[in-house]
Amino acid sequence: MTARPSPAAAPPAAPPEPTAWEPQAEAPRLRQWSRDLAMGTKFAFTGGREGWVRVLLTGVGVGLGVALLLLTTAIPSAMQARSDRENARTDMQFGTTEPAKSDKTALVANVDTEFHGLDVRGRQLEPEGIRAPLPPGVQKFPAPGEMVVSPALKSLLESKDSRLLRERLPYRVTGTIGESGLIGSAELAYYAGAQGLAKYKDDVSGVTRIDTFQGEPQPSEELDPVLLLLVLTVFVVLLMPVGVFIAAAVRFGGERRDRRLAALRLVGADGRMTRRIAAGEALSGALVGLVFGTGFFLIGRQAAGSAELFDISVFPSYLNPTPVLAVLIAVAVPAAAVAVTLLALRGVVIEPLGVVRTARPARRRLWWRLLLPLGGLGLLAPMIGKGNDNGDFNEYMVTSGVILLLVGITALLPWIVEAVVARLNSGSVSWQLAVRRLQLSSGTAARMVNGIAVAVAGAIALQMLFAGVQSDYTKSTGQDLSRAEIQMSVPHTVSVDDARQKLVDTRGVLDAVVLSDSTLGVRGKDPDTSVMLTVGSCAALREAAKLPSCREGDAFAVQGVEYDEATPELAEPGRKLFVDPSYEGDDQGAEVPWTVPRDVKKAEPRKDPSGWERGGFLITPSALPAAAASAADAQIYLKLDLTVPDVRDLVRNTAAEIDPLTNPTTYTSSERSERFDSIRTGLFAGAACVLALIGASLLVSQLEQLRERKKLLSALVAFGTRRRTLSLSVLWQTAIPVALGLVLASVVGLTLGVVLLKMTDTAVAVDWPSVLAMTGIGAAVVLVVTALSVPPLLRLMRPDGLRTE
Amino acid sequence: MSIGHTLLGLLESGPRHGYDLKRAFDEKFGHDRPLHYGQVYSTMSRLLKNGLVEVDGIESGEGPERKRYAITEAGVTDVQRWLATPEKPEPYLQSVLYTKVVLALLTHRDASDILDTQRSEHLRMMRILTDRKRKGDLADQLICDHALFHLEADLRWLELTAARLGKLAEAVTR
Amino acid sequence: MTPAGSLLVAHDLRKAYGPTHALDGAEFSIHPGEVVAVMGPSGSGKSTLLHCLAGIVTPDSGSITYNGHEMATMNDSRRSALRRSEFGFVFQFGQLVPELTCVENVALPLRLNGTSRKEAERTALSWMERLEVDDLSGKRPGEVSGGQGQRVAVARSLVTSPRVLFADEPTGALDSLNGERVMELLTDAARSANAAVVLVTHETRVAAYSDREIVVRDGKSRDMERVV
């Protein structure tokens, strides 16, 4: 300062004009931010064809993930909706006393049936007064001979090959059941009008009197802890790879973006600006993904209305994502996209003249990577052995333990790939090319494989758990299919012999055996000792015991049944016993006296066709007092000729003809918990979807990488490199990290499986076939990806790549 | 540069008076050094003597006698030979080369041939220099490099000219 | 019509990319041990001529004979085998495989021919010595300068002792000093191995390392030696 103006004369100091290169003041920072983000968005959409393809890929990738997430959040509410509907049409009241007959009551008979293996829910309705309750979805009671049906049943009845079902349900259809009376769009159900159900009241268990269809508000059914563990693990196992996939999807086209950012640096953007611009790009990709995802979800939801999965169908309106979770997804996905992008840019310095990866990335350290899976094991360890006592798993500990173990894979894999690949050496040219490339960028390779590894590890663990727990949840029914395929009871209103005859006359029935059961007490009222009484022809009785000889009029005492100590005691000739004794507080029994005959014979036990070893007395019909005949509960066992088409439906039709309330039961050799089954099927479907998703992202990044190397590939072809060599090197390049990933996945998966089995207190056994199957599927994904990337590779290897002019 | 060949070349497009020849020469090639009349007459008489031109007619009247010259068959051949013969590569060739290119265009010959031929000649020289450079010591290398760079500059100019031949043709034949 | 003793001869080559005629009746011939510069302005078809001669691109019409064999009758794998064993290549930007070390890059063509790794790398190292880059053997291409990388590329092109070396603007990305050094080493090495060199360039100082030049203009070639 040379001239010092006097304070008085000095004009008020004007604020200096801000120059362009001076740092801006605080205020415009927000504007600066939004401008950078907007610029990123612009880049995302205006990159020409290439740009659009990238946005589309990201959108579809993220969208599929989002749709899967939304579906997941909608499942609980769908299940709740189903159980609410089910509860609103309950006609079996447990633990409540039956209402007395009034004008507010109705009689309901359960006439469920099966057709071609499909379950049909059937009810007969008989209002007992004008104020009788109507089931939900039904406008008015169908008159006898009429019925209202669900839309699915209606179309089934109208279809060509359902003649047998039409014969079985010979009622006139007068209406359809509304959505409020059904639990799913594909449910088969009908309500038929009936008359005189009261006569079955004390005879057939499926007939009840009710004054409302609204069931007691049920405490939400507690899932078996082991099942809960399974469900939690399935969700974690399926959603983790989706997360990994979304993370990969937002990085599609990353290299090209880096170069664009470098160009921006050249024209004056600073480092932070480029990061914000990159964030803007990722953000818009994720937002497009959210829109796509919502679209996919809505389409899927509509499709779900017409689909039936694991015998469960839902109405689209059931699939409503829990609002909180939906908002969480809408916020978390874009946030994760930005976070992943910024994280990926962390190791990258974008210089005006190009992208510099931090020269030598710090050697990957092992210790903190090991902490994750070890921490997961630590969380799971305290719960070992809890499965069978009270089975109280802490959901949070289970979930985070499993997540930590699986995340541990994504942390360990890069280290392992780096460590192993650094030691790989000599080999063919293709091998050398692949290995060297992996050595230079093992991180990228590992990232690509992470998703597959997590999915496979989870699936292996679950398979083990399933295989281990399977025996607990699969009960052998003990039913002997070589002796009978169908068992049915007959109401007392029809003659057993007539019924048997009709059944034997039915096409495909080889034999029908009738065994009638009752009890024998030492007194007529409240006997302190009672044994089984079985009535049947000699042929029939031979199905229930080993008889030395048998003639009509004989009686036998079964000896040697473990739980039955009373029979040998009571089997002294001349002892007076009572058929169908009465018990305090129960209905009046027949109390018909019967004397043990002098020539009572001894019989050895044998399992009957239903798998039951019965004790007590066996007598032929003529040895039974006539008065006692009605007190016996007749069961008919049918042996079928399975080569006759639809033989089971033919039998069901005859049964319905005999009396609609007969209830034929089809025998199976074993019966699994249905819920367990659907979890297992769900896992398979989910794992397939997830692996397909990951395969798609692998393919995209593979192609991107190849395109980057177009010139080099052409040069390699110029000096005579065989196409086979290059294709093989592409294969190795994917196969090496995937193989390592699969090995790690197997180790972690087996560990997790062992821990989970120990938690459920099940014997540890490795299910090798499923380990092989899962790793095989993982390997198949690699092969498919390589196979799909070979044609573009061959195209890229054409000499056009050398043309520069 | 050869004034004789240039004047011959100018005559190839049609008979002219000596005065016209001077004007055409000055206009196209003589921007900074116009020709003297004497130079034109002495050159023309030499060409006449060698049979490369002939007198097409004489206009008498006031002032100097005005002869109209026309090119002979031998003259055309001579121009052709001159154009086809590359110049000895040396610095500051441009004016000769420029003259040749313009004349070629004026006489509807292929100018790029001249350039290719000249490049070939330059390359021959450059090969010799490059060879000497490779065998010589540092001083040789520096001297050779100097010459090489100058020759290269000529050739670059040639390339550029070749690339602009179309425009040049428009300009000179207008 | 074929100049006697020629190693590689092309006659009346035509090749169009869409509507543009990259080659429109080009001629070419080269003798063993000869260095021929292919010159011409950008887009004149120089590179296409080189690609055709090397059997990378198949011309639309015309004939190319190498050592008396017509290339058009060879299938792709035979042409590839020819390139592997008889030809060598140098490109403008080296086109070294970035993941491989320099010595591995140089050894690559030998290994493609089935030479054992050890043997290939020993030969590679001796070529690198001749091109004065043997000290770079363990480095990756990203860690060496442009001139060094190009010399590695020259070593790679010569390692199979090819009979024809194709060089497409080998000094295009280098400064004059590095460019001249590369040319000196390249032509010395090629001459001592009696390899013919097809040198595509637009720089006359580079072309000055040749024995003769042909000019390609608008897809037509001109052999300057036969014109004069």
Coordinates of N, CA and C in Angstrom, one line a residue, chain A residues 225 475 559:
Chain A
P225 N -39.3 -73.6 17.0 CA -38.0 -72.9 16.9 C -37.1 -73.4 15.9
K475 N -42.5 -88.3 9.5 CA -42.9 -89.4 10.3 C -43.3 -90.5 9.4
Q559 N -52.6 -112.1 22.6 CA -51.6 -112.2 23.6 C -50.3 -111.5 23.2

